[in-house]
Amino acid sequence: MRVALVALALVAAVGAVQHAFAPGPVGHVGESHSDVRMSAEFQPGSLYDSRRLIKVSEHVRARWMSLDAILVLRQAGVRFMDITDAQDLHDLSVSGYESTLPLELSQGDAVNKTLALLSTDLYGLVLEPFTAFHNRYYDSENGRKSSKWLQEQIEEMVATAKANVTVTSVEHRFKQPSVVARIHGQSDEIVVVSAHQDSVNMWLPWFGRASGADDDGSGTVTILEALRVLLESSFAPRRTVELHWYAGEEGGLLGSQAIAKQYKDEGRKVVANLHFDMTGFWKRTEPEVIGLVADRTDPETRDLVKKLARAYTRLETREFECGYGCSDHASWNQAGFRSAMAFESDQLEANTHIHSPEDTVATLDFNHMLEFSKLAVAFAYEVGNAKTS
């Protein structure tokens, strides 16, 4: 059966190959075009030299799968978690930190002053070169270089900040590292605001063109703009506030699982995670809303996000179900921590351009994205400055 599925996938892939090789810059920003199939930038690393343990549902037993079988899942639109290196997170007895969320909003003056500093200018300035990478495949040199470039932008932003902030690269078993910006607080509790940085082509993951503007370049710059104005405001939270840019989300939530596992193993007190995966696209024929993932998230954190949206954005929220392994919020949820995810609409499949050369900056609405940056800033203030335990 698996062989038949692989054969069908390969037949379908033949029709997609030409499209996947649509013209686009390759390698790091400014590199001349070359045959991506031969370039070292696009050769996959060693992650898939052996089978990986893949889980597609809480109700289905995890299976050891080869790369070609994983590609079939991806091409069939099946969401999954690669739990190979985080199997203990998937123990049913797992429990996390019992945190306290604010019952009422108390940071209005500070939040509104900071929101006034927000702008859409950074979105294009970062996204144009970020999407110029041919793709940001997580287990390739290209993925590593795009992460390094992103980290350099964050470090440049932090260099002149008055806030107590550090930037670190988190290495993984695959080539692309995650990036963490930590605004140090007065307590050992941690608030996490996150997005993922990698991109893949649906048919040819490691060398097909995947500009990844919406998925998840939009989330990447949404929280980067939030960081910019937090730093400009000399944000000094009670709780430590971290902004995470995960590697390997497209490989089954690899980077976020590794970090959630590390934090759990080390006994870190994670209060809550608010994740942003795709914030830039919405159908003009539908109401403009903030989508909130209803499944595999914490109901109290969702309720807080609804309050934040009403108080600090112009958009209402609508809940929808995202499915198993939908995005990195699921890693924190699986580790027993509070998590929520904000999405560009209440229709998961609305943007048909993702995982292809067509996921470009031109498809994004920067004014729509700005509402999500507002949400990130508000979450950092209201949860970061809530009374600590």
mmCIF file of N, CA, C and O in Angstrom, residues 80-82 247-258 325-331:
data_model
loop_
_atom_site.group_PDB
_atom_site.id
_atom_site.type_symbol
_atom_site.label_atom_id
_atom_site.label_comp_id
_atom_site.label_asym_id
_atom_site.label_seq_id
_atom_site.Cartn_x
_atom_site.Cartn_y
_atom_site.Cartn_z
ATOM 1 N N PHE A 80 1.283 16.320 11.015
ATOM 2 C CA PHE A 80 1.903 15.313 11.870
ATOM 3 C C PHE A 80 2.912 15.958 12.799
ATOM 4 O O PHE A 80 3.334 17.096 12.599
ATOM 5 N N MET A 81 3.287 15.196 13.818
ATOM 6 C CA MET A 81 4.383 15.576 14.696
ATOM 7 C C MET A 81 5.454 14.500 14.598
ATOM 8 O O MET A 81 5.158 13.313 14.679
ATOM 9 N N ASP A 82 6.689 14.933 14.386
ATOM 10 C CA ASP A 82 7.827 14.027 14.404
ATOM 11 C C ASP A 82 8.311 13.970 15.850
ATOM 12 O O ASP A 82 8.949 14.902 16.342
ATOM 13 N N ALA A 247 12.755 26.719 14.215
ATOM 14 C CA ALA A 247 13.185 25.972 13.035
ATOM 15 C C ALA A 247 12.361 24.694 12.949
ATOM 16 O O ALA A 247 11.865 24.179 13.949
ATOM 17 N N GLY A 248 12.217 24.178 11.738
ATOM 18 C CA GLY A 248 11.693 22.832 11.554
ATOM 19 C C GLY A 248 10.229 22.617 11.868
ATOM 20 O O GLY A 248 9.813 21.474 12.066
ATOM 21 N N GLU A 249 9.425 23.667 11.861
ATOM 22 C CA GLU A 249 7.980 23.459 12.059
ATOM 23 C C GLU A 249 7.423 22.578 10.969
ATOM 24 O O GLU A 249 6.594 21.687 11.225
ATOM 25 N N GLU A 250 7.884 22.804 9.734
ATOM 26 C CA GLU A 250 7.358 22.058 8.597
ATOM 27 C C GLU A 250 7.775 20.587 8.612
ATOM 28 O O GLU A 250 7.224 19.771 7.876
ATOM 29 N N GLY A 251 8.747 20.236 9.451
ATOM 30 C CA GLY A 251 9.173 18.855 9.576
ATOM 31 C C GLY A 251 8.451 18.092 10.665
ATOM 32 O O GLY A 251 8.855 16.969 11.000
ATOM 33 N N GLY A 252 7.409 18.668 11.220
ATOM 34 C CA GLY A 252 6.662 18.007 12.286
ATOM 35 C C GLY A 252 6.883 18.643 13.642
ATOM 36 O O GLY A 252 6.963 17.952 14.654
ATOM 37 N N LEU A 253 7.015 19.989 13.664
ATOM 38 C CA LEU A 253 7.177 20.778 14.896
ATOM 39 C C LEU A 253 8.481 20.421 15.609
ATOM 40 O O LEU A 253 8.539 20.318 16.841
ATOM 41 N N LEU A 254 9.542 20.283 14.842
ATOM 42 C CA LEU A 254 10.811 19.800 15.385
ATOM 43 C C LEU A 254 11.447 20.776 16.374
ATOM 44 O O LEU A 254 11.815 20.398 17.487
ATOM 45 N N GLY A 255 11.602 22.040 15.965
ATOM 46 C CA GLY A 255 12.275 23.004 16.829
ATOM 47 C C GLY A 255 11.501 23.309 18.092
ATOM 48 O O GLY A 255 12.071 23.367 19.192
ATOM 49 N N SER A 256 10.210 23.504 17.957
ATOM 50 C CA SER A 256 9.403 23.852 19.138
ATOM 51 C C SER A 256 9.301 22.684 20.110
ATOM 52 O O SER A 256 9.310 22.880 21.334
ATOM 53 N N GLN A 257 9.224 21.455 19.595
ATOM 54 C CA GLN A 257 9.214 20.306 20.500
ATOM 55 C C GLN A 257 10.522 20.217 21.284
ATOM 56 O O GLN A 257 10.519 19.936 22.486
ATOM 57 N N ALA A 258 11.634 20.451 20.601
ATOM 58 C CA ALA A 258 12.934 20.379 21.273
ATOM 59 C C ALA A 258 13.028 21.411 22.390
ATOM 60 O O ALA A 258 13.513 21.115 23.498
ATOM 61 N N GLY A 325 -1.097 18.376 15.154
ATOM 62 C CA GLY A 325 0.190 18.809 14.614
ATOM 63 C C GLY A 325 0.096 20.051 13.765
ATOM 64 O O GLY A 325 0.921 20.267 12.880
ATOM 65 N N CYS A 326 -0.880 20.894 14.040
ATOM 66 C CA CYS A 326 -1.165 22.056 13.192
ATOM 67 C C CYS A 326 -0.007 23.047 13.169
ATOM 68 O O CYS A 326 0.413 23.499 12.120
ATOM 69 N N SER A 327 0.493 23.400 14.341
ATOM 70 C CA SER A 327 1.642 24.303 14.402
ATOM 71 C C SER A 327 2.263 24.222 15.793
ATOM 72 O O SER A 327 1.872 23.409 16.627
ATOM 73 N N ASP A 328 3.222 25.111 16.051
ATOM 74 C CA ASP A 328 4.098 24.967 17.208
ATOM 75 C C ASP A 328 3.428 25.169 18.562
ATOM 76 O O ASP A 328 3.992 24.765 19.583
ATOM 77 N N HIS A 329 2.260 25.791 18.602
ATOM 78 C CA HIS A 329 1.541 25.876 19.874
ATOM 79 C C HIS A 329 1.281 24.486 20.444
ATOM 80 O O HIS A 329 1.220 24.298 21.655
ATOM 81 N N ALA A 330 1.139 23.491 19.545
ATOM 82 C CA ALA A 330 0.842 22.123 19.974
ATOM 83 C C ALA A 330 1.982 21.523 20.783
ATOM 84 O O ALA A 330 1.751 20.658 21.638
ATOM 85 N N SER A 331 3.212 21.955 20.533
ATOM 86 C CA SER A 331 4.348 21.440 21.297
ATOM 87 C C SER A 331 4.255 21.863 22.757
ATOM 88 O O SER A 331 4.509 21.054 23.670
#
